[in-house]
Coordinates of N, CA and C in Angstrom, one line a residue:
M1268 N 148.1 109.3 121.6 CA 147.8 109.8 122.8 C 146.2 110.2 122.8
H1269 N 145.8 110.6 121.7 CA 144.3 110.8 121.6 C 143.4 109.7 121.4
Q1270 N 144.2 108.5 120.5 CA 143.5 107.6 120.2 C 143.4 106.5 121.4
Q1271 N 144.6 106.2 121.9 CA 144.7 105.3 122.9 C 143.8 104.3 122.9
S1272 N 143.0 103.9 123.9 CA 142.2 102.6 123.9 C 140.8 102.7 123.4
K1273 N 140.6 104.0 122.6 CA 139.2 104.2 122.0 C 138.9 103.3 120.9
G1274 N 137.6 102.7 120.8 CA 137.4 101.9 120.0 C 136.9 102.5 118.4
Q1275 N 136.6 103.7 118.5 CA 136.1 104.4 117.3 C 137.5 105.2 117.0
G1276 N 137.7 105.6 115.6 CA 138.8 106.5 115.3 C 138.5 108.1 115.8
V1277 N 139.6 108.7 116.3 CA 139.5 110.0 116.6 C 140.0 110.9 115.5
A1278 N 140.5 110.6 114.4 CA 140.9 111.5 113.2 C 139.9 111.4 112.4
Q1279 N 139.5 112.7 112.0 CA 138.3 112.8 111.2 C 138.8 112.3 109.8
K1280 N 137.9 111.5 109.1 CA 138.1 111.3 107.6 C 138.2 112.6 106.8
Y1281 N 139.0 112.5 105.7 CA 139.2 113.6 104.7 C 137.8 114.1 104.3
Q1282 N 137.5 115.5 104.4 CA 136.3 116.1 104.0 C 136.7 116.8 102.7
T1283 N 136.1 116.5 101.7 CA 136.2 117.6 100.5 C 135.9 119.1 100.7
D1284 N 134.7 119.1 101.6 CA 134.2 120.5 101.9 C 134.9 120.9 103.1
P1285 N 135.7 122.4 102.7 CA 136.6 122.7 103.8 C 135.7 123.2 105.1
S1286 N 134.5 123.6 104.9 CA 133.5 124.0 106.0 C 133.2 122.8 106.8
S1287 N 133.2 121.6 106.5 CA 132.7 120.5 107.4 C 134.1 119.8 107.9
R1288 N 135.4 120.3 107.8 CA 136.4 119.9 108.4 C 136.5 120.3 109.7
M1289 N 137.0 119.2 110.7 CA 137.0 119.5 112.2 C 138.3 120.0 112.3
T1290 N 138.5 121.2 112.2 CA 139.9 122.1 112.3 C 140.1 122.0 113.8
F1291 N 141.3 122.4 114.2 CA 141.7 122.6 115.5 C 140.9 123.6 116.3
G1292 N 140.6 124.7 115.8 CA 139.6 125.7 116.4 C 138.2 125.0 116.6
R1293 N 137.7 124.4 115.7 CA 136.5 123.8 115.7 C 136.4 122.7 116.8
A1294 N 137.5 121.9 116.8 CA 137.5 120.7 117.7 C 137.7 121.4 119.3
C1295 N 138.4 122.4 119.3 CA 138.5 123.1 120.8 C 137.2 123.5 121.2
R1296 N 136.3 124.1 120.3 CA 135.0 124.5 120.7 C 134.1 123.4 121.0
R1297 N 134.3 122.1 120.6 CA 133.5 121.2 120.8 C 133.8 120.5 122.3
I1298 N 135.0 120.7 122.8 CA 135.4 120.2 124.1 C 134.3 120.8 125.2
T1299 N 134.0 122.0 125.2 CA 133.1 122.6 126.2 C 132.1 123.5 125.5
P1300 N 131.2 123.1 124.9 CA 130.3 123.9 124.2 C 129.7 125.1 125.0
D1301 N 129.4 124.9 126.4 CA 128.8 126.0 127.1 C 130.0 127.1 127.2
P1302 N 129.6 128.4 127.0 CA 130.6 129.3 127.0 C 131.2 129.7 128.5
E1303 N 130.4 129.6 129.4 CA 130.6 129.8 130.8 C 131.6 128.7 131.3
Q1304 N 131.5 127.6 130.9 CA 132.6 126.6 131.2 C 133.8 126.3 130.2
A1305 N 134.0 127.1 129.2 CA 134.9 127.0 128.4 C 136.1 127.9 128.7
K1306 N 136.0 128.5 129.8 CA 137.2 129.6 129.9 C 138.5 128.9 130.1
G1307 N 138.5 127.7 130.5 CA 139.7 126.6 130.7 C 140.3 126.6 129.3
V1308 N 139.3 126.0 128.3 CA 139.8 126.0 126.9 C 140.4 127.2 126.5
L1309 N 139.8 128.3 126.5 CA 140.2 129.6 126.1 C 141.7 130.1 126.8
R1310 N 141.8 129.8 127.9 CA 143.0 129.9 128.5 C 144.1 129.3 128.1
R1311 N 143.9 127.9 127.7 CA 144.9 127.1 127.1 C 145.2 127.5 125.6
L1312 N 144.3 127.9 125.0 CA 144.6 128.5 123.6 C 145.3 129.6 123.7
R1313 N 145.1 130.5 124.7 CA 145.9 131.6 124.8 C 147.4 131.4 125.2
V1314 N 147.5 130.2 126.1 CA 148.8 129.7 126.3 C 149.6 129.3 125.0
V1315 N 148.9 128.5 124.2 CA 149.6 128.1 123.0 C 150.1 129.4 122.2
E1316 N 149.2 130.4 122.0 CA 149.3 131.5 121.1 C 150.6 132.4 121.7
S1317 N 150.7 132.4 123.0 CA 151.7 133.1 123.7 C 153.0 132.3 123.8
A1318 N 153.2 131.1 123.5 CA 154.2 130.3 123.7 C 155.6 130.9 122.9
S1319 N 156.7 130.9 123.7 CA 157.7 131.6 123.0 C 158.6 130.8 122.0
D1320 N 158.2 129.4 122.0 CA 159.0 128.7 121.0 C 157.9 127.4 120.5
F1321 N 158.4 126.7 119.5 CA 157.6 125.7 119.0 C 157.2 124.6 120.1
N1322 N 158.2 124.4 120.8 CA 158.0 123.4 121.8 C 156.8 123.6 122.9
G1323 N 156.8 124.9 123.2 CA 155.6 125.4 124.0 C 154.5 125.2 123.2
V1324 N 154.3 125.6 122.0 CA 153.2 125.4 121.1 C 152.6 123.8 121.2
V1325 N 153.5 123.0 121.0 CA 153.2 121.6 121.1 C 152.8 121.1 122.3
R1326 N 153.3 121.5 123.3 CA 152.8 121.1 124.8 C 151.4 121.7 124.9
G1327 N 151.2 122.9 124.6 CA 149.7 123.4 124.7 C 148.7 122.7 123.9
V1328 N 149.3 122.5 122.6 CA 148.2 121.6 121.6 C 148.1 120.3 122.3
R1329 N 149.1 119.7 122.8 CA 148.9 118.3 123.3 C 148.0 118.3 124.6
T1330 N 147.9 119.3 125.3 CA 147.0 119.5 126.6 C 145.7 119.6 126.0
L1331 N 145.3 120.3 124.9 CA 143.9 120.5 124.4 C 143.7 119.2 123.8
I1332 N 144.5 118.6 123.1 CA 144.0 117.2 122.5 C 143.7 116.1 123.5
M1333 N 144.3 116.4 124.8 CA 143.9 115.4 126.0 C 142.5 115.7 126.3
L1334 N 142.2 117.1 126.4 CA 140.7 117.4 126.6 C 139.7 116.9 125.7
M1335 N 140.3 117.0 124.3 CA 139.5 116.3 123.2 C 139.1 114.9 123.5
R1336 N 140.2 114.2 123.8 CA 140.1 112.9 124.0 C 138.8 112.5 125.2
G1337 N 138.9 113.3 126.3 CA 137.9 113.1 127.2 C 136.5 113.5 126.9
A1338 N 136.5 114.5 126.0 CA 135.2 114.9 125.3 C 134.8 114.1 124.0
D1339 N 135.4 113.0 123.7 CA 135.1 112.3 122.4 C 135.0 113.4 121.1
V1340 N 136.0 114.1 121.1 CA 136.0 115.0 119.9 C 136.8 114.5 119.0
Q1341 N 136.4 114.5 117.5 CA 137.3 114.0 116.5 C 138.2 115.4 116.0
I1342 N 139.3 115.2 115.2 CA 139.9 116.3 114.7 C 140.5 115.9 113.3
D1343 N 140.6 116.9 112.4 CA 141.2 116.6 111.2 C 142.8 116.7 111.4
Y1344 N 143.4 115.8 111.6 CA 144.9 115.7 111.9 C 145.7 116.3 110.7
G1345 N 145.3 116.2 109.5 CA 145.9 116.8 108.3 C 145.9 118.1 108.5
S1346 N 145.0 118.8 108.8 CA 144.8 120.2 109.0 C 145.7 120.7 110.2
L1347 N 145.7 119.9 111.2 CA 146.5 120.3 112.2 C 148.0 120.1 112.0
A1348 N 148.4 119.3 111.3 CA 149.9 119.1 110.9 C 150.2 120.3 110.1
R1349 N 149.3 120.7 109.0 CA 149.6 121.8 108.3 C 149.7 123.0 109.1
D1350 N 148.8 123.4 110.1 CA 149.0 124.4 111.0 C 150.2 124.4 111.8
L1351 N 150.6 123.3 112.1 CA 151.8 123.2 113.2 C 153.0 123.8 112.2
Y1352 N 153.1 123.1 111.0 CA 154.2 123.5 110.3 C 154.2 125.0 109.9
L1353 N 153.0 125.5 109.5 CA 153.0 127.0 109.4 C 153.4 127.8 110.6
I1354 N 153.0 127.3 111.8 CA 153.2 128.1 113.0 C 154.8 128.3 113.2
Q1355 N 155.5 127.5 112.4 CA 157.2 127.7 112.7 C 157.4 128.5 111.6
L1356 N 156.6 129.2 110.7 CA 157.2 130.3 109.8 C 156.6 131.6 110.5
P1357 N 157.4 132.6 110.9 CA 157.1 133.9 111.5 C 156.0 134.5 110.6
S1358 N 156.0 134.5 109.3 CA 155.0 135.2 108.5 C 153.7 134.6 108.5
Q1359 N 153.6 133.3 109.0 CA 152.3 132.5 109.0 C 151.8 132.4 110.4
R1360 N 152.5 132.5 111.4 CA 152.2 132.1 112.7 C 150.7 132.9 113.2
G1361 N 150.8 134.2 113.1 CA 149.7 134.8 113.4 C 148.3 134.6 112.6
K1362 N 148.5 134.2 111.3 CA 147.3 133.8 110.5 C 146.8 132.4 110.9
V1363 N 147.7 131.4 111.5 CA 147.2 130.2 112.0 C 146.4 130.5 113.3
F1364 N 146.8 131.2 114.2 CA 146.1 131.6 115.3 C 144.9 132.3 115.0
Q1365 N 144.7 133.1 114.1 CA 143.6 133.8 113.7 C 142.7 132.8 113.1
S1366 N 143.2 131.9 112.3 CA 142.3 131.1 111.9 C 141.4 130.1 113.0
W1367 N 142.4 129.6 113.9 CA 141.7 128.8 115.1 C 140.9 129.7 115.8
G1368 N 141.0 130.9 116.1 CA 140.1 131.7 116.8 C 138.8 131.9 115.9
R1369 N 139.0 132.3 114.6 CA 137.8 132.3 113.8 C 136.9 131.0 113.9
D1370 N 137.7 130.0 113.7 CA 136.9 128.6 113.7 C 136.1 128.3 114.9
Y1371 N 136.9 128.7 116.2 CA 136.5 128.5 117.4 C 135.1 129.3 117.7
Y1372 N 135.2 130.5 117.4 CA 134.0 131.3 117.4 C 133.0 131.3 116.6
Y1373 N 133.3 130.8 115.4 CA 132.2 130.6 114.3 C 131.3 129.3 114.8
S1374 N 131.9 128.3 115.4 CA 131.5 127.2 115.8 C 130.5 127.5 116.9
K1375 N 131.0 128.7 117.8 CA 130.1 128.9 118.9 C 128.7 129.6 118.5
Q1376 N 128.8 130.4 117.6 CA 127.7 131.0 116.9 C 126.7 130.0 116.3
S1377 N 127.2 129.2 115.5 CA 126.3 128.1 114.9 C 125.9 127.2 115.9
S1378 N 126.6 126.8 117.0 CA 126.0 125.9 118.0 C 124.8 126.7 118.8
N1379 N 124.8 128.0 119.0 CA 123.8 128.8 119.6 C 122.6 128.8 118.7
N1380 N 122.7 129.1 117.5 CA 121.9 129.1 116.5 C 120.8 127.9 116.6
N1381 N 121.5 126.6 116.6 CA 121.0 125.3 116.6 C 120.1 125.0 117.8
R1382 N 120.0 125.9 118.9 CA 119.5 125.5 120.1 C 118.0 126.0 120.1

């Protein structure tokens, strides 16, 4: 769904340095770098976090991936697969969402510093 008719790959190649991996949170930040226009992305992230079941999480993630497709954003699908597995474990669910939020806002700070 993300790749479809794109000529270049949308899956980020494996990065040995964890800080250079395009995690789901970082990829969401790249959809709309302008904080004023990113309200829709944040709303969709909140929908994913508040989903009552795993199918709701998957639907929300799919929506965000479609936005990534339109914005030509690559993602580390290995990292996303691990996160989706961990979300199914009640003891890990909150940690995954916290990690996504940390990555989302960390990218925001670094992009503002680069201007």
